[in-house]
Short mmCIF file of C-alpha atoms in Angstrom, two decimals:
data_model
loop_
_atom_site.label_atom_id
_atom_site.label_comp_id
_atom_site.label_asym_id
_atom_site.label_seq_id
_atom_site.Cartn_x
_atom_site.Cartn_y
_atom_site.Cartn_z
CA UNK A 1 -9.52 -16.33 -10.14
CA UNK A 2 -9.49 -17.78 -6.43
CA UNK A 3 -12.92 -17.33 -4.72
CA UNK A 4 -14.65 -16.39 -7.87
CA UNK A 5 -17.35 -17.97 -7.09
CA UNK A 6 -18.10 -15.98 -3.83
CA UNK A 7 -17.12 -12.94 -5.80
CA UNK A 8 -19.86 -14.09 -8.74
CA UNK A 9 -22.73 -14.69 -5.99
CA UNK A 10 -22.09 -11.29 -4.13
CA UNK A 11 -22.53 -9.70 -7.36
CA UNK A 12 -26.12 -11.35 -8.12
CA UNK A 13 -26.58 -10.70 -4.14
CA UNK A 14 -27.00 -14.50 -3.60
CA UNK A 15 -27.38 -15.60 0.15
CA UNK A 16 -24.83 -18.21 -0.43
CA UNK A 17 -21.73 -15.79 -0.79
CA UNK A 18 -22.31 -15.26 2.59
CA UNK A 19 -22.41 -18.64 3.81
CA UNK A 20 -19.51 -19.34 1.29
CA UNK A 21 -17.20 -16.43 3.52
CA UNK A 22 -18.41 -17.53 6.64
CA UNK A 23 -16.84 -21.24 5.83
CA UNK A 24 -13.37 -20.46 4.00
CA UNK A 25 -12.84 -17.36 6.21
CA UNK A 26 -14.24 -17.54 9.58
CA UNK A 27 -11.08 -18.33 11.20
CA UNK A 28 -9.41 -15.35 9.65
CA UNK A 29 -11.92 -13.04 10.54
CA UNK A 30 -12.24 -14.07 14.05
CA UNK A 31 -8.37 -14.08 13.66
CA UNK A 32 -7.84 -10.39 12.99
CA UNK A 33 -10.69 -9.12 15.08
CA UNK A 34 -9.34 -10.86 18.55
CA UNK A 35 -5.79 -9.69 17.68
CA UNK A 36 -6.85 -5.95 17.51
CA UNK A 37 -10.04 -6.15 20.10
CA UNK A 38 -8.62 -8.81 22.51
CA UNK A 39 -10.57 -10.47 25.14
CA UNK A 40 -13.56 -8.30 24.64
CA UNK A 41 -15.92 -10.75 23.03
CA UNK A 42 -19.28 -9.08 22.41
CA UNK A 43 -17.12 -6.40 20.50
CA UNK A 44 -15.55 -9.05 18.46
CA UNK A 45 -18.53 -10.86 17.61
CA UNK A 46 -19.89 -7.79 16.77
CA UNK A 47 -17.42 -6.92 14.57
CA UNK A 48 -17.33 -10.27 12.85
CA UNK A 49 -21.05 -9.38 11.69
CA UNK A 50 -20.63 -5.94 10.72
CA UNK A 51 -17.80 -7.42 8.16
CA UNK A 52 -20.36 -9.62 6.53
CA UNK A 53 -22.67 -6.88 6.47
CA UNK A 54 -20.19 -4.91 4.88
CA UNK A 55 -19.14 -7.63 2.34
CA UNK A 56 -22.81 -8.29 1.34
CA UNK A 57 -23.50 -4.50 1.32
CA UNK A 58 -20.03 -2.88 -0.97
CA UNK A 59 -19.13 -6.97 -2.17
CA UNK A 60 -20.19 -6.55 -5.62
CA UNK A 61 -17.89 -3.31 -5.99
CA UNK A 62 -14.76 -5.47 -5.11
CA UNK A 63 -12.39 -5.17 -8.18
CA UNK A 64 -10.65 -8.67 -8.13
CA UNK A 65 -7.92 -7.03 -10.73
CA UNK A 66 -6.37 -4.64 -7.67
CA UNK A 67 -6.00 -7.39 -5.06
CA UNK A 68 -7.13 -10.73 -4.06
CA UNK A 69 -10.83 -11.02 -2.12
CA UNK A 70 -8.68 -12.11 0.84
CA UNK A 71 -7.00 -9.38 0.71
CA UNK A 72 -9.68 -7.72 0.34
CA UNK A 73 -11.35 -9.35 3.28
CA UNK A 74 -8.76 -8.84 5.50
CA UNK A 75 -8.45 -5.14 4.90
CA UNK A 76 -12.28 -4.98 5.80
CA UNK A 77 -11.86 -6.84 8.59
CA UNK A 78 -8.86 -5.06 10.07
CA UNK A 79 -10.34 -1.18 9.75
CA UNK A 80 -14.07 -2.24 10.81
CA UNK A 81 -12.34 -3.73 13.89
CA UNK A 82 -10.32 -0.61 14.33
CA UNK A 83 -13.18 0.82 14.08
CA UNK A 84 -14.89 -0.85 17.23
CA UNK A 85 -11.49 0.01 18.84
CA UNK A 86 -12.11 3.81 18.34
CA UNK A 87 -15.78 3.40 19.77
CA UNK A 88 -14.74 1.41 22.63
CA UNK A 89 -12.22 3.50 23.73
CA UNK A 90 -14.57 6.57 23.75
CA UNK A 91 -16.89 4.47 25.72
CA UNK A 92 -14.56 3.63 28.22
CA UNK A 93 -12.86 7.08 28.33
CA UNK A 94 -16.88 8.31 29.16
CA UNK A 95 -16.62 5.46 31.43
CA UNK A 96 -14.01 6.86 33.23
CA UNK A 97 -12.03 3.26 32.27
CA UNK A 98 -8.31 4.32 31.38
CA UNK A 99 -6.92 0.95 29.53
CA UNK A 100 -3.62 1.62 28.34
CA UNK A 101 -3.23 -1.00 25.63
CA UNK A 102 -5.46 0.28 23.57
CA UNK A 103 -3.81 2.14 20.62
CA UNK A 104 -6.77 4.16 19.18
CA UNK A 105 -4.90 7.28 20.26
CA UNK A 106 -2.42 6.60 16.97
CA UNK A 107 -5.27 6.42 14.55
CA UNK A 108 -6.42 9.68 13.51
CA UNK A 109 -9.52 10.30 11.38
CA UNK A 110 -8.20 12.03 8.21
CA UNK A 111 -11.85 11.91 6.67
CA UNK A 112 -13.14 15.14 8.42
CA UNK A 113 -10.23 17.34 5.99
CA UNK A 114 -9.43 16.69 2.63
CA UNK A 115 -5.73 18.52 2.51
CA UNK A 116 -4.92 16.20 5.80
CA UNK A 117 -6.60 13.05 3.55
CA UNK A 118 -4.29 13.85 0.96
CA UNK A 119 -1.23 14.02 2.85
CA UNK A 120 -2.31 10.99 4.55
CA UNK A 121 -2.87 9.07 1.23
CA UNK A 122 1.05 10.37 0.22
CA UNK A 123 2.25 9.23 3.77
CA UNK A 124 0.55 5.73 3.56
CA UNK A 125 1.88 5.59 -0.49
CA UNK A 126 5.41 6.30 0.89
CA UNK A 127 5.61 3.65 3.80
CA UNK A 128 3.94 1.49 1.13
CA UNK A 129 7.35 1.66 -1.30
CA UNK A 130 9.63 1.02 1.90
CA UNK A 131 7.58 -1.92 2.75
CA UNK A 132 8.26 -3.24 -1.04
CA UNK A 133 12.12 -3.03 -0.65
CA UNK A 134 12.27 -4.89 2.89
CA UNK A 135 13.30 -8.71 2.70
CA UNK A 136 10.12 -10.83 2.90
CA UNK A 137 10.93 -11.99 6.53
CA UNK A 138 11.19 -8.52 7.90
CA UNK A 139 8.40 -7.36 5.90
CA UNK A 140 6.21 -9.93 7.68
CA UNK A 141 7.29 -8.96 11.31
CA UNK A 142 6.76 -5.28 10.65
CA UNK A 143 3.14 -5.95 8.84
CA UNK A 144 2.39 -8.31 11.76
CA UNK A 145 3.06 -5.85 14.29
CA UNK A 146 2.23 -2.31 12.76
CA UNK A 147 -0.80 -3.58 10.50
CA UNK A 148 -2.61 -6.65 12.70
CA UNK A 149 -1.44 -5.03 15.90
CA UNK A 150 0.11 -8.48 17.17
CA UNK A 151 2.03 -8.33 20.44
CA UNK A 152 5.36 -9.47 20.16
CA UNK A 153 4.56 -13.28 21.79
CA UNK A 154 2.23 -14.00 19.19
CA UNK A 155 4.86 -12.83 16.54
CA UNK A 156 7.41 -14.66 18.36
CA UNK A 157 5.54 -17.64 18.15
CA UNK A 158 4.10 -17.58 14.75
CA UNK A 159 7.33 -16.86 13.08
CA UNK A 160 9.37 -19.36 15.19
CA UNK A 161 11.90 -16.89 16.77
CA UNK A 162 12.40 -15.46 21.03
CA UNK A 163 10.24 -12.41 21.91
CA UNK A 164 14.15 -10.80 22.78
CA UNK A 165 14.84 -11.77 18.76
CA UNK A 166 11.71 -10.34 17.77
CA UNK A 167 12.05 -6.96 19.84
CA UNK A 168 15.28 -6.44 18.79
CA UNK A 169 14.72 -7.02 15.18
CA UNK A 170 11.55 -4.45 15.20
CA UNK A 171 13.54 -2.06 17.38
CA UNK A 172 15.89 -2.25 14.47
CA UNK A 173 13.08 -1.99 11.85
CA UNK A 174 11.71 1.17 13.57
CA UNK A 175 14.88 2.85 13.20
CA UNK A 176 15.57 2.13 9.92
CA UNK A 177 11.19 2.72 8.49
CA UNK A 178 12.01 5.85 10.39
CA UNK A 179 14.84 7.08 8.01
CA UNK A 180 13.48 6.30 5.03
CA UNK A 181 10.10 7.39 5.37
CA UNK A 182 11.93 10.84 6.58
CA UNK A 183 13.60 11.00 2.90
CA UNK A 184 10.74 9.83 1.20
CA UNK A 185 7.96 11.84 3.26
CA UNK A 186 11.11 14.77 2.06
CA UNK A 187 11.36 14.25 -1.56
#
């Protein structure tokens, strides 16, 4: 089991876990937080914290059997940043700031009503199966633009193609997510 040992010390709530996360997965953290928070460094570092908070706090319920700790991590990591996104944007709507890359405006709080949770959990359960039957290089542009919220440079960099390439290829994606999540959202 990789990183069993930093799952065995959150478990007996040993300092060291921490210390163990910050080393293997600082990078990754910091990675994921700047992609969906940007420049806005207080707010990342921030959020950096409140995801070892959250792993020291909720660590020892991690169920290595249902996905890998980094997995695990990064799923932390991306909705407590997400998170800050929501709050800063209310800030800065209070503000009277209008920033227009933000996307907080797409992600809606299904917690406050349990029929719109449910149909949220079927919605995310049926983009989940059209994921599985994409080939593994479109799967990866589509997760790193729709799930890590990367702009289409850092895609085009990272996976060695043109931004034209890669805004054509998720232009085509789009289309084609959107049909089958019509037929499956259907069924």
């Amino acid at each position: 089991m990789p990183d069993g040992d930093i799952i065995e010390l959150l478990e007996v709530r040993d300092e060291k876990a921490i210390a163990l996360i910050v080393e293997r997965y600082e990078k990754l953290i910091r990675y994921i937080s700047v992609t969906i928070l940007g420049g806005r460094e207080e707010s990342v570092k921030e959020c950096m914290n409140d995801v070892y908070l959250k792993l020291w706090t909720h660590g020892s319920a991690y169920d290595y059997e249902k996905a890998l700790f980094k997995t695990y991590l990064k799923a932390i990591t991306r909705n407590t940043a997400l998170n800050y996104l929501r709050k800063l944007k209310r800030l800065e709507e209070l503000e009277g700031f209008d920033e227009s890359d933000t996307i907080q405006s797409e992600y809606i709080d299904y917690t406050q009503n349990l029929e719109q949770k449910m149909i949220f959990q079927e919605e995310v359960q049926a983009l989940s199966n059209i994921l599985k039957e994409l080939k593994k290089k479109d799967k990866e542009m589509v997760i790193r633009r729709f799930y890590y919220l990367q702009s289409t440079r850092q895609i085009a960099e990272a996976m060695k193609m043109s931004e034209n390439a890669v805004d054509s290829k998720l232009s085509r994606l789009r289309r084609k997510l959107k049909k089958k999540y019509e037929k499956e959202v259907a069924k």
